[in-house]
Amino acid sequence: MDQFENLFLNNQLCFALYSATHAVTRSYRKHLSEVGLTYPQYLVMLVLWQHQNQSSTDLALKLNLETHTLIPMLKRLEQASLIICEQDTEGKTGLNISLTERGKQIQQQTSQIQQQVSCETGLTDLEYTELRDKLENMLSTFKLNLARRKAKAVSALSPDLKQANSTRHTHVKALYTAKHGDSD
């Protein structure tokens, strides 16, 4: 069994991250209830306090969420009179989201909550910043490696599938040319 020490629970980065994340979000959850926010709603409010008006699409991108996950959260924030959701008049970005006065007013109290939770971590300001930066770098590396794996998978398509795609492309181009004239 000693040959697989890399599989010991206390050697797992994923478990350390999971446990630390759970502790931090549990602390936030306790304190955020004072202002009527859940932790995911807090994340939405952070973006809105920083960037003011946002489209639901941009908000979802900034939070790494799917729009269908975000919309119910936005509706609850709107019901709590913290934000206003308006349909985009051009219909391009889904909803336009803006803060209400009440949404702006809870920013100061929420800032104090963030400071309290930061203190509960026991990290110095420098350690806090370094840890956050390392985690952001790690996430960027994971995203880059995922993109590379996807690109490699596409380039490793079987020759038959490549030929089928090439034939399909040629067929589609021939149809387009017949309909619209030669584009080359």
mmCIF file of C-alpha atoms in Angstrom:
data_model
loop_
_atom_site.group_PDB
_atom_site.id
_atom_site.type_symbol
_atom_site.label_atom_id
_atom_site.label_comp_id
_atom_site.label_asym_id
_atom_site.label_seq_id
_atom_site.Cartn_x
_atom_site.Cartn_y
_atom_site.Cartn_z
ATOM 1 C CA MET A 1 0.000 0.000 0.000
ATOM 2 C CA ASP A 2 2.937 2.367 0.618
ATOM 3 C CA GLN A 3 3.631 2.356 -3.104
ATOM 4 C CA PHE A 4 0.529 4.512 -3.641
ATOM 5 C CA GLU A 5 1.225 7.295 -1.145
ATOM 6 C CA ASN A 6 0.011 9.736 -3.793
ATOM 7 C CA LEU A 7 -3.461 8.329 -3.070
ATOM 8 C CA PHE A 8 -3.402 9.151 0.652
ATOM 9 C CA LEU A 9 -6.146 11.627 1.487
ATOM 10 C CA ASN A 10 -3.757 14.016 3.242
ATOM 11 C CA ASN A 11 -1.613 14.162 0.081
ATOM 12 C CA GLN A 12 -4.483 15.388 -2.087
ATOM 13 C CA LEU A 13 -4.513 18.980 -3.309
ATOM 14 C CA CYS A 14 -8.124 18.498 -4.414
ATOM 15 C CA PHE A 15 -9.198 17.541 -0.887
ATOM 16 C CA ALA A 16 -7.324 20.459 0.685
ATOM 17 C CA LEU A 17 -8.976 22.848 -1.796
ATOM 18 C CA TYR A 18 -12.393 21.253 -1.264
ATOM 19 C CA SER A 19 -12.133 21.424 2.530
ATOM 20 C CA ALA A 20 -10.832 24.998 2.561
ATOM 21 C CA THR A 21 -13.507 26.120 0.093
ATOM 22 C CA HIS A 22 -16.204 24.476 2.194
ATOM 23 C CA ALA A 23 -14.955 26.225 5.347
ATOM 24 C CA VAL A 24 -14.788 29.644 3.669
ATOM 25 C CA THR A 25 -18.211 29.373 2.041
ATOM 26 C CA ARG A 26 -19.736 28.109 5.312
ATOM 27 C CA SER A 27 -18.374 31.207 7.055
ATOM 28 C CA TYR A 28 -19.691 33.459 4.296
ATOM 29 C CA ARG A 29 -23.087 31.741 4.431
ATOM 30 C CA LYS A 30 -23.383 32.443 8.164
ATOM 31 C CA HIS A 31 -22.460 36.129 7.833
ATOM 32 C CA LEU A 32 -24.245 36.830 4.546
ATOM 33 C CA SER A 33 -27.560 35.762 6.009
ATOM 34 C CA GLU A 34 -27.398 39.052 7.984
ATOM 35 C CA VAL A 35 -27.867 40.961 4.698
ATOM 36 C CA GLY A 36 -30.176 38.402 3.106
ATOM 37 C CA LEU A 37 -27.727 36.972 0.571
ATOM 38 C CA THR A 38 -26.682 33.447 -0.260
ATOM 39 C CA TYR A 39 -23.065 32.850 -1.240
ATOM 40 C CA PRO A 40 -23.830 32.561 -5.011
ATOM 41 C CA GLN A 41 -25.918 35.744 -4.804
ATOM 42 C CA TYR A 42 -22.974 37.435 -3.091
ATOM 43 C CA LEU A 43 -20.809 36.580 -6.109
ATOM 44 C CA VAL A 44 -23.362 38.169 -8.445
ATOM 45 C CA MET A 45 -23.456 41.291 -6.273
ATOM 46 C CA LEU A 46 -19.636 41.500 -6.289
ATOM 47 C CA VAL A 47 -19.642 41.738 -10.081
ATOM 48 C CA LEU A 48 -22.429 44.323 -10.073
ATOM 49 C CA TRP A 49 -20.751 46.475 -7.412
ATOM 50 C CA GLN A 50 -17.558 46.459 -9.465
ATOM 51 C CA HIS A 51 -19.005 46.810 -12.968
ATOM 52 C CA GLN A 52 -22.452 48.373 -12.354
ATOM 53 C CA ASN A 53 -24.823 47.470 -15.191
ATOM 54 C CA GLN A 54 -24.213 44.093 -16.805
ATOM 55 C CA SER A 55 -25.922 41.884 -19.319
ATOM 56 C CA SER A 56 -26.889 38.447 -18.053
ATOM 57 C CA THR A 57 -24.517 36.994 -20.665
ATOM 58 C CA ASP A 58 -21.534 39.033 -19.430
ATOM 59 C CA LEU A 59 -22.418 38.257 -15.827
ATOM 60 C CA ALA A 60 -22.516 34.527 -16.561
ATOM 61 C CA LEU A 61 -19.103 34.726 -18.270
ATOM 62 C CA LYS A 62 -17.517 36.612 -15.384
ATOM 63 C CA LEU A 63 -18.871 34.068 -12.885
ATOM 64 C CA ASN A 64 -18.109 30.984 -15.018
ATOM 65 C CA LEU A 65 -21.798 30.024 -14.882
ATOM 66 C CA GLU A 66 -24.288 28.883 -17.464
ATOM 67 C CA THR A 67 -27.022 31.435 -18.121
ATOM 68 C CA HIS A 68 -29.730 28.933 -17.158
ATOM 69 C CA THR A 69 -28.070 28.602 -13.729
ATOM 70 C CA LEU A 70 -27.795 32.360 -13.299
ATOM 71 C CA ILE A 71 -31.331 33.416 -14.265
ATOM 72 C CA PRO A 72 -33.156 31.920 -11.221
ATOM 73 C CA MET A 73 -30.598 33.584 -8.939
ATOM 74 C CA LEU A 74 -31.192 36.923 -10.657
ATOM 75 C CA LYS A 75 -34.944 36.538 -10.223
ATOM 76 C CA ARG A 76 -34.494 35.975 -6.460
ATOM 77 C CA LEU A 77 -32.221 39.031 -6.190
ATOM 78 C CA GLU A 78 -34.838 41.035 -8.052
ATOM 79 C CA GLN A 79 -37.588 39.782 -5.711
ATOM 80 C CA ALA A 80 -35.392 40.934 -2.799
ATOM 81 C CA SER A 81 -35.266 44.422 -4.421
ATOM 82 C CA LEU A 82 -31.478 44.304 -4.804
ATOM 83 C CA ILE A 83 -31.353 44.382 -8.605
ATOM 84 C CA ILE A 84 -33.501 45.262 -11.590
ATOM 85 C CA CYS A 85 -33.692 42.860 -14.532
ATOM 86 C CA GLU A 86 -34.843 44.370 -17.806
ATOM 87 C CA GLN A 87 -35.142 42.628 -21.138
ATOM 88 C CA ASP A 88 -32.484 43.837 -23.577
ATOM 89 C CA THR A 89 -34.275 46.039 -26.091
ATOM 90 C CA GLU A 90 -32.052 44.767 -28.898
ATOM 91 C CA GLY A 91 -32.522 41.176 -27.783
ATOM 92 C CA LYS A 92 -28.829 40.370 -28.062
ATOM 93 C CA THR A 93 -27.718 39.923 -24.466
ATOM 94 C CA GLY A 94 -30.742 38.488 -22.667
ATOM 95 C CA LEU A 95 -31.295 40.656 -19.616
ATOM 96 C CA ASN A 96 -29.744 43.929 -18.539
ATOM 97 C CA ILE A 97 -28.997 43.855 -14.826
ATOM 98 C CA SER A 98 -28.590 46.927 -12.629
ATOM 99 C CA LEU A 99 -28.448 47.603 -8.901
ATOM 100 C CA THR A 100 -31.286 49.164 -6.962
ATOM 101 C CA GLU A 101 -30.611 51.686 -4.203
ATOM 102 C CA ARG A 102 -31.060 48.881 -1.668
ATOM 103 C CA GLY A 103 -28.543 46.781 -3.632
ATOM 104 C CA LYS A 104 -26.045 49.635 -3.437
ATOM 105 C CA GLN A 105 -26.716 50.208 0.264
ATOM 106 C CA ILE A 106 -25.778 46.708 1.415
ATOM 107 C CA GLN A 107 -22.321 47.016 -0.172
ATOM 108 C CA GLN A 108 -20.746 48.602 2.920
ATOM 109 C CA GLN A 109 -22.121 45.977 5.309
ATOM 110 C CA THR A 110 -21.083 43.223 2.916
ATOM 111 C CA SER A 111 -17.583 44.713 2.703
ATOM 112 C CA GLN A 112 -17.296 44.300 6.474
ATOM 113 C CA ILE A 113 -18.435 40.683 6.148
ATOM 114 C CA GLN A 114 -15.727 40.029 3.541
ATOM 115 C CA GLN A 115 -13.099 41.503 5.865
ATOM 116 C CA GLN A 116 -14.356 39.369 8.741
ATOM 117 C CA VAL A 117 -14.212 36.166 6.694
ATOM 118 C CA SER A 118 -10.737 37.108 5.447
ATOM 119 C CA CYS A 119 -9.594 37.484 9.055
ATOM 120 C CA GLU A 120 -11.093 34.099 9.921
ATOM 121 C CA THR A 121 -8.731 32.456 7.406
ATOM 122 C CA GLY A 122 -5.768 33.385 9.603
ATOM 123 C CA LEU A 123 -3.804 34.523 6.546
ATOM 124 C CA THR A 124 -1.874 37.758 6.444
ATOM 125 C CA ASP A 125 -2.769 40.201 3.679
ATOM 126 C CA LEU A 126 0.293 39.069 1.715
ATOM 127 C CA GLU A 127 -0.477 35.351 2.196
ATOM 128 C CA TYR A 128 -4.097 35.964 1.194
ATOM 129 C CA THR A 129 -3.063 37.735 -2.027
ATOM 130 C CA GLU A 130 -0.385 35.163 -2.874
ATOM 131 C CA LEU A 131 -2.779 32.251 -2.337
ATOM 132 C CA ARG A 132 -5.488 33.884 -4.454
ATOM 133 C CA ASP A 133 -2.958 34.608 -7.227
ATOM 134 C CA LYS A 134 -1.630 31.026 -7.161
ATOM 135 C CA LEU A 135 -5.156 29.643 -7.402
ATOM 136 C CA GLU A 136 -5.983 31.969 -10.306
ATOM 137 C CA ASN A 137 -2.782 30.850 -12.077
ATOM 138 C CA MET A 138 -3.677 27.219 -11.442
ATOM 139 C CA LEU A 139 -7.152 27.769 -12.916
ATOM 140 C CA SER A 140 -5.657 29.454 -15.991
ATOM 141 C CA THR A 141 -3.309 26.499 -16.455
ATOM 142 C CA PHE A 142 -6.196 24.043 -16.180
ATOM 143 C CA LYS A 143 -8.170 26.004 -18.802
ATOM 144 C CA LEU A 144 -5.155 26.134 -21.123
ATOM 145 C CA ASN A 145 -4.533 22.397 -20.766
ATOM 146 C CA LEU A 146 -8.216 21.675 -21.443
ATOM 147 C CA ALA A 147 -8.077 23.772 -24.617
ATOM 148 C CA ARG A 148 -4.934 21.913 -25.701
ATOM 149 C CA ARG A 149 -6.576 18.525 -25.089
ATOM 150 C CA LYS A 150 -9.601 19.589 -27.128
ATOM 151 C CA ALA A 151 -7.368 20.786 -29.985
ATOM 152 C CA LYS A 152 -5.381 17.557 -29.858
ATOM 153 C CA ALA A 153 -8.582 15.491 -29.912
ATOM 154 C CA VAL A 154 -9.805 17.366 -32.968
ATOM 155 C CA SER A 155 -6.498 16.893 -34.780
ATOM 156 C CA ALA A 156 -6.503 13.205 -33.873
ATOM 157 C CA LEU A 157 -9.818 12.512 -35.610
ATOM 158 C CA SER A 158 -9.765 9.240 -37.472
ATOM 159 C CA PRO A 159 -8.815 9.550 -41.170
ATOM 160 C CA ASP A 160 -12.288 8.270 -42.119
ATOM 161 C CA LEU A 161 -13.950 11.015 -40.080
ATOM 162 C CA LYS A 162 -11.550 13.621 -41.501
ATOM 163 C CA GLN A 163 -12.407 12.398 -45.003
ATOM 164 C CA ALA A 164 -16.140 12.502 -44.216
ATOM 165 C CA ASN A 165 -15.808 16.091 -42.950
ATOM 166 C CA SER A 166 -13.765 17.043 -46.012
ATOM 167 C CA THR A 167 -16.325 15.434 -48.349
ATOM 168 C CA ARG A 168 -19.170 17.160 -46.511
ATOM 169 C CA HIS A 169 -17.353 20.498 -46.748
ATOM 170 C CA THR A 170 -16.807 20.013 -50.483
ATOM 171 C CA HIS A 171 -20.469 19.053 -50.942
ATOM 172 C CA VAL A 172 -21.697 22.107 -48.993
ATOM 173 C CA LYS A 173 -19.349 24.387 -50.950
ATOM 174 C CA ALA A 174 -20.627 22.936 -54.244
ATOM 175 C CA LEU A 175 -24.226 23.579 -53.178
ATOM 176 C CA TYR A 176 -23.390 27.138 -52.150
ATOM 177 C CA THR A 177 -21.529 27.798 -55.400
ATOM 178 C CA ALA A 178 -24.430 26.400 -57.463
ATOM 179 C CA LYS A 179 -26.867 28.639 -55.591
ATOM 180 C CA HIS A 180 -24.802 31.838 -55.284
ATOM 181 C CA GLY A 181 -22.129 31.621 -57.952
ATOM 182 C CA ASP A 182 -18.381 31.034 -57.516
ATOM 183 C CA SER A 183 -17.067 32.873 -54.453
ATOM 184 C CA ASP A 184 -13.383 32.308 -55.182
#
